[in-house]
Amino acid sequence: MFFAHKDLLFSMLSRALPDQKFIQLKPFGLKSIPLKRAYWLIVHLKENRPLLLLASKIFLLILLQLFFYSYTTDTYDERWLQFGMLCAVFINFPIWLEKKEFEQGKLGYFLNLPRPFLRKAWLHFYSTLQILAPELLYLLIHFPDLSDVRQVLSLLLLLISLNLGLYALINATKASAYLPRNAVISFFSLFFLIIFGFPVLLISGLGLAAFLVSIRSNYNQ
């Protein structure tokens, strides 16, 4: 028995080793890192709609520059900048439309899962801040052109709240044929509120109220 095991061991050791196959490792990058849902929209736009994101932001910054330049000539009052924020909001219209299609298409499974109200509100708010980063940074850079901190905060509040309200409008319009009409009505309604000097808190409150109502259900977005 001992010699039999010895012969078997000797025959196994005398065989040539098999060729080793090298396993190619996947390169490590951003795509290998699991992203939280708050970043899905900005990554989707970066990878699938980069021209939409880039073109809208370039045009938006040029528009804001024109509004601020004309404001510094002391020809217009604060309502001129508020109107500029309104125009900037509706330039983002294609982005919020893309967000709706992205969520109802690729993220349709997640819409069937109940989520707490505060968590939904935070996810939408945080993803909105990512999209609005160029505009927010522009306002902060041009802080010296404004009269005081109150004016800066009012413009920031108006920009964020109306963008949230516009997304709520797009999301609430079930028939796409009615979307242009609803957008035009909303734009001119807000325009007249600004022209007639209604408080920024009231105008911003309308946008925030529309947004909060749109996500009130656990199964809505």
PDB file of C-alpha atoms in Angstrom:
ATOM      1  CA  MET A   1       0.000   0.000   0.000  1.00  0.00           C
ATOM      2  CA  PHE A   2       2.824   2.372   0.867  1.00  0.00           C
ATOM      3  CA  PHE A   3       4.576   1.728  -2.456  1.00  0.00           C
ATOM      4  CA  ALA A   4       1.309   2.160  -4.346  1.00  0.00           C
ATOM      5  CA  HIS A   5       0.758   5.623  -2.835  1.00  0.00           C
ATOM      6  CA  LYS A   6       4.388   6.451  -3.452  1.00  0.00           C
ATOM      7  CA  ASP A   7       4.102   5.562  -7.153  1.00  0.00           C
ATOM      8  CA  LEU A   8       0.872   7.576  -7.493  1.00  0.00           C
ATOM      9  CA  LEU A   9       2.425  10.633  -5.856  1.00  0.00           C
ATOM     10  CA  PHE A  10       5.502  10.352  -8.053  1.00  0.00           C
ATOM     11  CA  SER A  11       3.424  10.120 -11.247  1.00  0.00           C
ATOM     12  CA  MET A  12       1.371  13.201 -10.273  1.00  0.00           C
ATOM     13  CA  LEU A  13       4.441  15.283  -9.515  1.00  0.00           C
ATOM     14  CA  SER A  14       6.140  14.250 -12.727  1.00  0.00           C
ATOM     15  CA  ARG A  15       3.319  15.695 -14.887  1.00  0.00           C
ATOM     16  CA  ALA A  16       3.808  19.133 -16.467  1.00  0.00           C
ATOM     17  CA  LEU A  17       1.917  21.943 -14.862  1.00  0.00           C
ATOM     18  CA  PRO A  18      -1.031  23.234 -16.893  1.00  0.00           C
ATOM     19  CA  ASP A  19      -0.719  26.577 -18.617  1.00  0.00           C
ATOM     20  CA  GLN A  20      -1.799  29.378 -16.365  1.00  0.00           C
ATOM     21  CA  LYS A  21      -4.481  31.697 -17.742  1.00  0.00           C
ATOM     22  CA  PHE A  22      -4.316  35.258 -16.573  1.00  0.00           C
ATOM     23  CA  ILE A  23      -7.611  36.784 -15.551  1.00  0.00           C
ATOM     24  CA  GLN A  24      -7.980  40.323 -16.837  1.00  0.00           C
ATOM     25  CA  LEU A  25      -9.248  42.634 -14.163  1.00  0.00           C
ATOM     26  CA  LYS A  26     -11.852  45.224 -15.016  1.00  0.00           C
ATOM     27  CA  PRO A  27     -10.561  48.759 -14.802  1.00  0.00           C
ATOM     28  CA  PHE A  28     -11.658  50.570 -11.697  1.00  0.00           C
ATOM     29  CA  GLY A  29     -13.615  53.720 -12.324  1.00  0.00           C
ATOM     30  CA  LEU A  30     -16.762  55.646 -11.521  1.00  0.00           C
ATOM     31  CA  LYS A  31     -18.971  53.047 -13.176  1.00  0.00           C
ATOM     32  CA  SER A  32     -17.739  50.417 -10.711  1.00  0.00           C
ATOM     33  CA  ILE A  33     -18.849  52.529  -7.760  1.00  0.00           C
ATOM     34  CA  PRO A  34     -22.497  52.109  -6.735  1.00  0.00           C
ATOM     35  CA  LEU A  35     -24.160  55.512  -6.943  1.00  0.00           C
ATOM     36  CA  LYS A  36     -26.885  56.693  -4.634  1.00  0.00           C
ATOM     37  CA  ARG A  37     -30.202  57.577  -6.182  1.00  0.00           C
ATOM     38  CA  ALA A  38     -29.656  61.293  -5.596  1.00  0.00           C
ATOM     39  CA  TYR A  39     -26.912  61.200  -8.261  1.00  0.00           C
ATOM     40  CA  TRP A  40     -28.705  59.070 -10.862  1.00  0.00           C
ATOM     41  CA  LEU A  41     -30.209  62.010 -12.745  1.00  0.00           C
ATOM     42  CA  ILE A  42     -26.994  63.984 -13.182  1.00  0.00           C
ATOM     43  CA  VAL A  43     -25.138  60.813 -14.240  1.00  0.00           C
ATOM     44  CA  HIS A  44     -27.935  59.963 -16.693  1.00  0.00           C
ATOM     45  CA  LEU A  45     -27.724  63.418 -18.261  1.00  0.00           C
ATOM     46  CA  LYS A  46     -23.923  63.285 -18.382  1.00  0.00           C
ATOM     47  CA  GLU A  47     -23.849  59.915 -20.141  1.00  0.00           C
ATOM     48  CA  ASN A  48     -26.986  60.034 -22.314  1.00  0.00           C
ATOM     49  CA  ARG A  49     -27.916  63.708 -22.820  1.00  0.00           C
ATOM     50  CA  PRO A  50     -24.671  65.681 -22.434  1.00  0.00           C
ATOM     51  CA  LEU A  51     -25.495  68.144 -25.221  1.00  0.00           C
ATOM     52  CA  LEU A  52     -28.844  68.953 -23.654  1.00  0.00           C
ATOM     53  CA  LEU A  53     -27.238  69.663 -20.300  1.00  0.00           C
ATOM     54  CA  LEU A  54     -24.339  71.625 -21.752  1.00  0.00           C
ATOM     55  CA  ALA A  55     -26.381  73.707 -24.205  1.00  0.00           C
ATOM     56  CA  SER A  56     -29.037  74.639 -21.671  1.00  0.00           C
ATOM     57  CA  LYS A  57     -26.470  75.734 -19.080  1.00  0.00           C
ATOM     58  CA  ILE A  58     -24.419  77.770 -21.546  1.00  0.00           C
ATOM     59  CA  PHE A  59     -27.501  79.552 -22.855  1.00  0.00           C
ATOM     60  CA  LEU A  60     -28.761  80.072 -19.320  1.00  0.00           C
ATOM     61  CA  LEU A  61     -25.513  81.641 -18.098  1.00  0.00           C
ATOM     62  CA  ILE A  62     -25.402  83.951 -21.111  1.00  0.00           C
ATOM     63  CA  LEU A  63     -28.964  85.042 -20.363  1.00  0.00           C
ATOM     64  CA  LEU A  64     -28.187  85.695 -16.712  1.00  0.00           C
ATOM     65  CA  GLN A  65     -25.139  87.713 -17.711  1.00  0.00           C
ATOM     66  CA  LEU A  66     -27.318  89.941 -19.899  1.00  0.00           C
ATOM     67  CA  PHE A  67     -29.841  90.440 -17.099  1.00  0.00           C
ATOM     68  CA  PHE A  68     -27.174  91.304 -14.553  1.00  0.00           C
ATOM     69  CA  TYR A  69     -25.346  93.608 -16.934  1.00  0.00           C
ATOM     70  CA  SER A  70     -28.497  95.595 -17.674  1.00  0.00           C
ATOM     71  CA  TYR A  71     -29.341  95.663 -13.959  1.00  0.00           C
ATOM     72  CA  THR A  72     -26.008  97.243 -13.069  1.00  0.00           C
ATOM     73  CA  THR A  73     -26.816 100.210 -15.345  1.00  0.00           C
ATOM     74  CA  ASP A  74     -29.462 101.287 -12.797  1.00  0.00           C
ATOM     75  CA  THR A  75     -32.122 101.217 -15.504  1.00  0.00           C
ATOM     76  CA  TYR A  76     -34.184  98.448 -13.897  1.00  0.00           C
ATOM     77  CA  ASP A  77     -35.201  97.587 -10.362  1.00  0.00           C
ATOM     78  CA  GLU A  78     -35.155  94.279  -8.485  1.00  0.00           C
ATOM     79  CA  ARG A  79     -38.088  92.916 -10.464  1.00  0.00           C
ATOM     80  CA  TRP A  80     -35.850  92.740 -13.533  1.00  0.00           C
ATOM     81  CA  LEU A  81     -33.608  90.178 -11.848  1.00  0.00           C
ATOM     82  CA  GLN A  82     -36.641  88.254 -10.630  1.00  0.00           C
ATOM     83  CA  PHE A  83     -37.864  88.093 -14.204  1.00  0.00           C
ATOM     84  CA  GLY A  84     -34.407  86.849 -15.167  1.00  0.00           C
ATOM     85  CA  MET A  85     -34.740  84.039 -12.627  1.00  0.00           C
ATOM     86  CA  LEU A  86     -38.113  83.152 -14.137  1.00  0.00           C
ATOM     87  CA  CYS A  87     -36.605  82.939 -17.621  1.00  0.00           C
ATOM     88  CA  ALA A  88     -33.743  80.826 -16.269  1.00  0.00           C
ATOM     89  CA  VAL A  89     -36.241  78.432 -14.699  1.00  0.00           C
ATOM     90  CA  PHE A  90     -38.051  77.793 -17.975  1.00  0.00           C
ATOM     91  CA  ILE A  91     -34.782  77.284 -19.852  1.00  0.00           C
ATOM     92  CA  ASN A  92     -34.421  74.200 -17.638  1.00  0.00           C
ATOM     93  CA  PHE A  93     -37.762  72.927 -18.964  1.00  0.00           C
ATOM     94  CA  PRO A  94     -36.193  70.237 -21.246  1.00  0.00           C
ATOM     95  CA  ILE A  95     -34.080  68.957 -18.343  1.00  0.00           C
ATOM     96  CA  TRP A  96     -37.091  68.481 -16.059  1.00  0.00           C
ATOM     97  CA  LEU A  97     -38.961  66.838 -18.924  1.00  0.00           C
ATOM     98  CA  GLU A  98     -36.041  64.463 -19.348  1.00  0.00           C
ATOM     99  CA  LYS A  99     -36.111  63.793 -15.610  1.00  0.00           C
ATOM    100  CA  LYS A 100     -39.764  62.787 -15.790  1.00  0.00           C
ATOM    101  CA  GLU A 101     -39.128  60.425 -18.720  1.00  0.00           C
ATOM    102  CA  PHE A 102     -36.071  58.987 -16.986  1.00  0.00           C
ATOM    103  CA  GLU A 103     -37.917  58.293 -13.743  1.00  0.00           C
ATOM    104  CA  GLN A 104     -41.032  56.844 -15.377  1.00  0.00           C
ATOM    105  CA  GLY A 105     -38.978  54.789 -17.802  1.00  0.00           C
ATOM    106  CA  LYS A 106     -35.802  53.371 -16.320  1.00  0.00           C
ATOM    107  CA  LEU A 107     -36.868  53.965 -12.712  1.00  0.00           C
ATOM    108  CA  GLY A 108     -40.455  52.781 -13.113  1.00  0.00           C
ATOM    109  CA  TYR A 109     -39.826  49.876 -10.724  1.00  0.00           C
ATOM    110  CA  PHE A 110     -38.849  52.236  -7.906  1.00  0.00           C
ATOM    111  CA  LEU A 111     -42.030  54.283  -8.329  1.00  0.00           C
ATOM    112  CA  ASN A 112     -44.021  51.273  -7.117  1.00  0.00           C
ATOM    113  CA  LEU A 113     -42.144  51.228  -3.817  1.00  0.00           C
ATOM    114  CA  PRO A 114     -43.477  53.412  -0.985  1.00  0.00           C
ATOM    115  CA  ARG A 115     -41.059  55.976   0.364  1.00  0.00           C
ATOM    116  CA  PRO A 116     -41.355  58.448   3.250  1.00  0.00           C
ATOM    117  CA  PHE A 117     -42.385  61.973   2.340  1.00  0.00           C
ATOM    118  CA  LEU A 118     -39.306  63.670   3.802  1.00  0.00           C
ATOM    119  CA  ARG A 119     -36.940  61.281   2.028  1.00  0.00           C
ATOM    120  CA  LYS A 120     -38.608  61.927  -1.319  1.00  0.00           C
ATOM    121  CA  ALA A 121     -38.497  65.670  -0.759  1.00  0.00           C
ATOM    122  CA  TRP A 122     -34.803  65.526   0.131  1.00  0.00           C
ATOM    123  CA  LEU A 123     -33.899  63.391  -2.916  1.00  0.00           C
ATOM    124  CA  HIS A 124     -35.675  65.770  -5.295  1.00  0.00           C
ATOM    125  CA  PHE A 125     -34.212  68.822  -3.587  1.00  0.00           C
ATOM    126  CA  TYR A 126     -30.669  67.471  -3.640  1.00  0.00           C
ATOM    127  CA  SER A 127     -30.822  66.367  -7.280  1.00  0.00           C
ATOM    128  CA  THR A 128     -32.280  69.786  -8.168  1.00  0.00           C
ATOM    129  CA  LEU A 129     -29.357  71.535  -6.494  1.00  0.00           C
ATOM    130  CA  GLN A 130     -26.979  69.488  -8.636  1.00  0.00           C
ATOM    131  CA  ILE A 131     -28.725  70.615 -11.817  1.00  0.00           C
ATOM    132  CA  LEU A 132     -28.856  74.241 -10.624  1.00  0.00           C
ATOM    133  CA  ALA A 133     -25.211  74.355  -9.519  1.00  0.00           C
ATOM    134  CA  PRO A 134     -24.067  76.689 -12.358  1.00  0.00           C
ATOM    135  CA  GLU A 135     -26.873  79.185 -11.691  1.00  0.00           C
ATOM    136  CA  LEU A 136     -26.370  79.114  -7.935  1.00  0.00           C
ATOM    137  CA  LEU A 137     -22.636  79.612  -8.320  1.00  0.00           C
ATOM    138  CA  TYR A 138     -23.252  82.478 -10.736  1.00  0.00           C
ATOM    139  CA  LEU A 139     -25.486  84.256  -8.227  1.00  0.00           C
ATOM    140  CA  LEU A 140     -22.934  83.863  -5.473  1.00  0.00           C
ATOM    141  CA  ILE A 141     -20.138  85.193  -7.689  1.00  0.00           C
ATOM    142  CA  HIS A 142     -22.226  88.254  -8.584  1.00  0.00           C
ATOM    143  CA  PHE A 143     -23.079  88.987  -4.979  1.00  0.00           C
ATOM    144  CA  PRO A 144     -21.231  92.384  -5.140  1.00  0.00           C
ATOM    145  CA  ASP A 145     -23.619  93.507  -7.908  1.00  0.00           C
ATOM    146  CA  LEU A 146     -26.606  93.105  -5.589  1.00  0.00           C
ATOM    147  CA  SER A 147     -27.731  95.494  -2.900  1.00  0.00           C
ATOM    148  CA  ASP A 148     -27.686  93.236   0.171  1.00  0.00           C
ATOM    149  CA  VAL A 149     -27.844  89.668   1.451  1.00  0.00           C
ATOM    150  CA  ARG A 150     -31.641  89.736   1.468  1.00  0.00           C
ATOM    151  CA  GLN A 151     -31.716  90.235  -2.287  1.00  0.00           C
ATOM    152  CA  VAL A 152     -29.313  87.342  -2.853  1.00  0.00           C
ATOM    153  CA  LEU A 153     -31.353  85.017  -0.652  1.00  0.00           C
ATOM    154  CA  SER A 154     -34.604  86.030  -2.355  1.00  0.00           C
ATOM    155  CA  LEU A 155     -33.180  85.268  -5.795  1.00  0.00           C
ATOM    156  CA  LEU A 156     -31.797  81.923  -4.632  1.00  0.00           C
ATOM    157  CA  LEU A 157     -35.134  81.006  -3.084  1.00  0.00           C
ATOM    158  CA  LEU A 158     -37.015  82.056  -6.192  1.00  0.00           C
ATOM    159  CA  LEU A 159     -34.715  80.059  -8.481  1.00  0.00           C
ATOM    160  CA  ILE A 160     -34.898  76.832  -6.475  1.00  0.00           C
ATOM    161  CA  SER A 161     -38.604  76.933  -5.638  1.00  0.00           C
ATOM    162  CA  LEU A 162     -39.756  77.741  -9.172  1.00  0.00           C
ATOM    163  CA  ASN A 163     -37.623  74.946 -10.616  1.00  0.00           C
ATOM    164  CA  LEU A 164     -39.240  72.522  -8.186  1.00  0.00           C
ATOM    165  CA  GLY A 165     -42.641  73.918  -9.112  1.00  0.00           C
ATOM    166  CA  LEU A 166     -41.936  73.544 -12.830  1.00  0.00           C
ATOM    167  CA  TYR A 167     -40.996  69.906 -12.343  1.00  0.00           C
ATOM    168  CA  ALA A 168     -44.225  69.409 -10.400  1.00  0.00           C
ATOM    169  CA  LEU A 169     -46.172  70.970 -13.277  1.00  0.00           C
ATOM    170  CA  ILE A 170     -44.518  68.656 -15.815  1.00  0.00           C
ATOM    171  CA  ASN A 171     -45.102  65.652 -13.601  1.00  0.00           C
ATOM    172  CA  ALA A 172     -48.755  66.539 -12.967  1.00  0.00           C
ATOM    173  CA  THR A 173     -49.578  67.009 -16.653  1.00  0.00           C
ATOM    174  CA  LYS A 174     -50.532  63.517 -17.752  1.00  0.00           C
ATOM    175  CA  ALA A 175     -51.304  64.351 -21.391  1.00  0.00           C
ATOM    176  CA  SER A 176     -48.201  65.649 -23.142  1.00  0.00           C
ATOM    177  CA  ALA A 177     -50.371  67.619 -25.578  1.00  0.00           C
ATOM    178  CA  TYR A 178     -51.441  69.946 -22.749  1.00  0.00           C
ATOM    179  CA  LEU A 179     -47.904  70.511 -21.446  1.00  0.00           C
ATOM    180  CA  PRO A 180     -46.986  73.505 -23.680  1.00  0.00           C
ATOM    181  CA  ARG A 181     -50.264  75.214 -22.820  1.00  0.00           C
ATOM    182  CA  ASN A 182     -49.804  74.678 -19.091  1.00  0.00           C
ATOM    183  CA  ALA A 183     -46.206  75.895 -19.273  1.00  0.00           C
ATOM    184  CA  VAL A 184     -47.194  79.097 -21.095  1.00  0.00           C
ATOM    185  CA  ILE A 185     -50.005  79.809 -18.643  1.00  0.00           C
ATOM    186  CA  SER A 186     -47.671  79.250 -15.684  1.00  0.00           C
ATOM    187  CA  PHE A 187     -44.951  81.445 -17.164  1.00  0.00           C
ATOM    188  CA  PHE A 188     -47.183  84.438 -17.793  1.00  0.00           C
ATOM    189  CA  SER A 189     -48.995  84.012 -14.473  1.00  0.00           C
ATOM    190  CA  LEU A 190     -45.683  84.212 -12.627  1.00  0.00           C
ATOM    191  CA  PHE A 191     -44.568  87.030 -14.913  1.00  0.00           C
ATOM    192  CA  PHE A 192     -47.546  89.192 -13.938  1.00  0.00           C
ATOM    193  CA  LEU A 193     -47.019  88.396 -10.267  1.00  0.00           C
ATOM    194  CA  ILE A 194     -43.456  89.667 -10.569  1.00  0.00           C
ATOM    195  CA  ILE A 195     -44.381  92.735 -12.623  1.00  0.00           C
ATOM    196  CA  PHE A 196     -47.060  93.806 -10.144  1.00  0.00           C
ATOM    197  CA  GLY A 197     -44.614  93.524  -7.263  1.00  0.00           C
ATOM    198  CA  PHE A 198     -45.946  90.535  -5.353  1.00  0.00           C
ATOM    199  CA  PRO A 199     -43.567  89.386  -2.590  1.00  0.00           C
ATOM    200  CA  VAL A 200     -40.927  86.844  -3.502  1.00  0.00           C
ATOM    201  CA  LEU A 201     -42.005  84.686  -0.569  1.00  0.00           C
ATOM    202  CA  LEU A 202     -45.494  84.407  -2.049  1.00  0.00           C
ATOM    203  CA  ILE A 203     -44.244  83.530  -5.537  1.00  0.00           C
ATOM    204  CA  SER A 204     -41.734  81.031  -4.148  1.00  0.00           C
ATOM    205  CA  GLY A 205     -44.421  79.578  -1.904  1.00  0.00           C
ATOM    206  CA  LEU A 206     -46.543  78.771  -4.947  1.00  0.00           C
ATOM    207  CA  GLY A 207     -43.718  76.763  -6.479  1.00  0.00           C
ATOM    208  CA  LEU A 208     -42.921  74.932  -3.249  1.00  0.00           C
ATOM    209  CA  ALA A 209     -46.603  74.190  -2.604  1.00  0.00           C
ATOM    210  CA  ALA A 210     -47.014  72.697  -6.079  1.00  0.00           C
ATOM    211  CA  PHE A 211     -43.930  70.551  -5.551  1.00  0.00           C
ATOM    212  CA  LEU A 212     -44.975  69.291  -2.116  1.00  0.00           C
ATOM    213  CA  VAL A 213     -48.468  68.444  -3.342  1.00  0.00           C
ATOM    214  CA  SER A 214     -47.020  66.469  -6.255  1.00  0.00           C
ATOM    215  CA  ILE A 215     -45.058  64.145  -3.911  1.00  0.00           C
ATOM    216  CA  ARG A 216     -47.600  63.906  -1.085  1.00  0.00           C
ATOM    217  CA  SER A 217     -48.393  60.261  -1.824  1.00  0.00           C
ATOM    218  CA  ASN A 218     -45.929  57.556  -0.807  1.00  0.00           C
ATOM    219  CA  TYR A 219     -46.171  56.116  -4.324  1.00  0.00           C
ATOM    220  CA  ASN A 220     -45.616  59.382  -6.237  1.00  0.00           C
ATOM    221  CA  GLN A 221     -42.055  59.730  -7.522  1.00  0.00           C
TER     222      GLN A 221
END
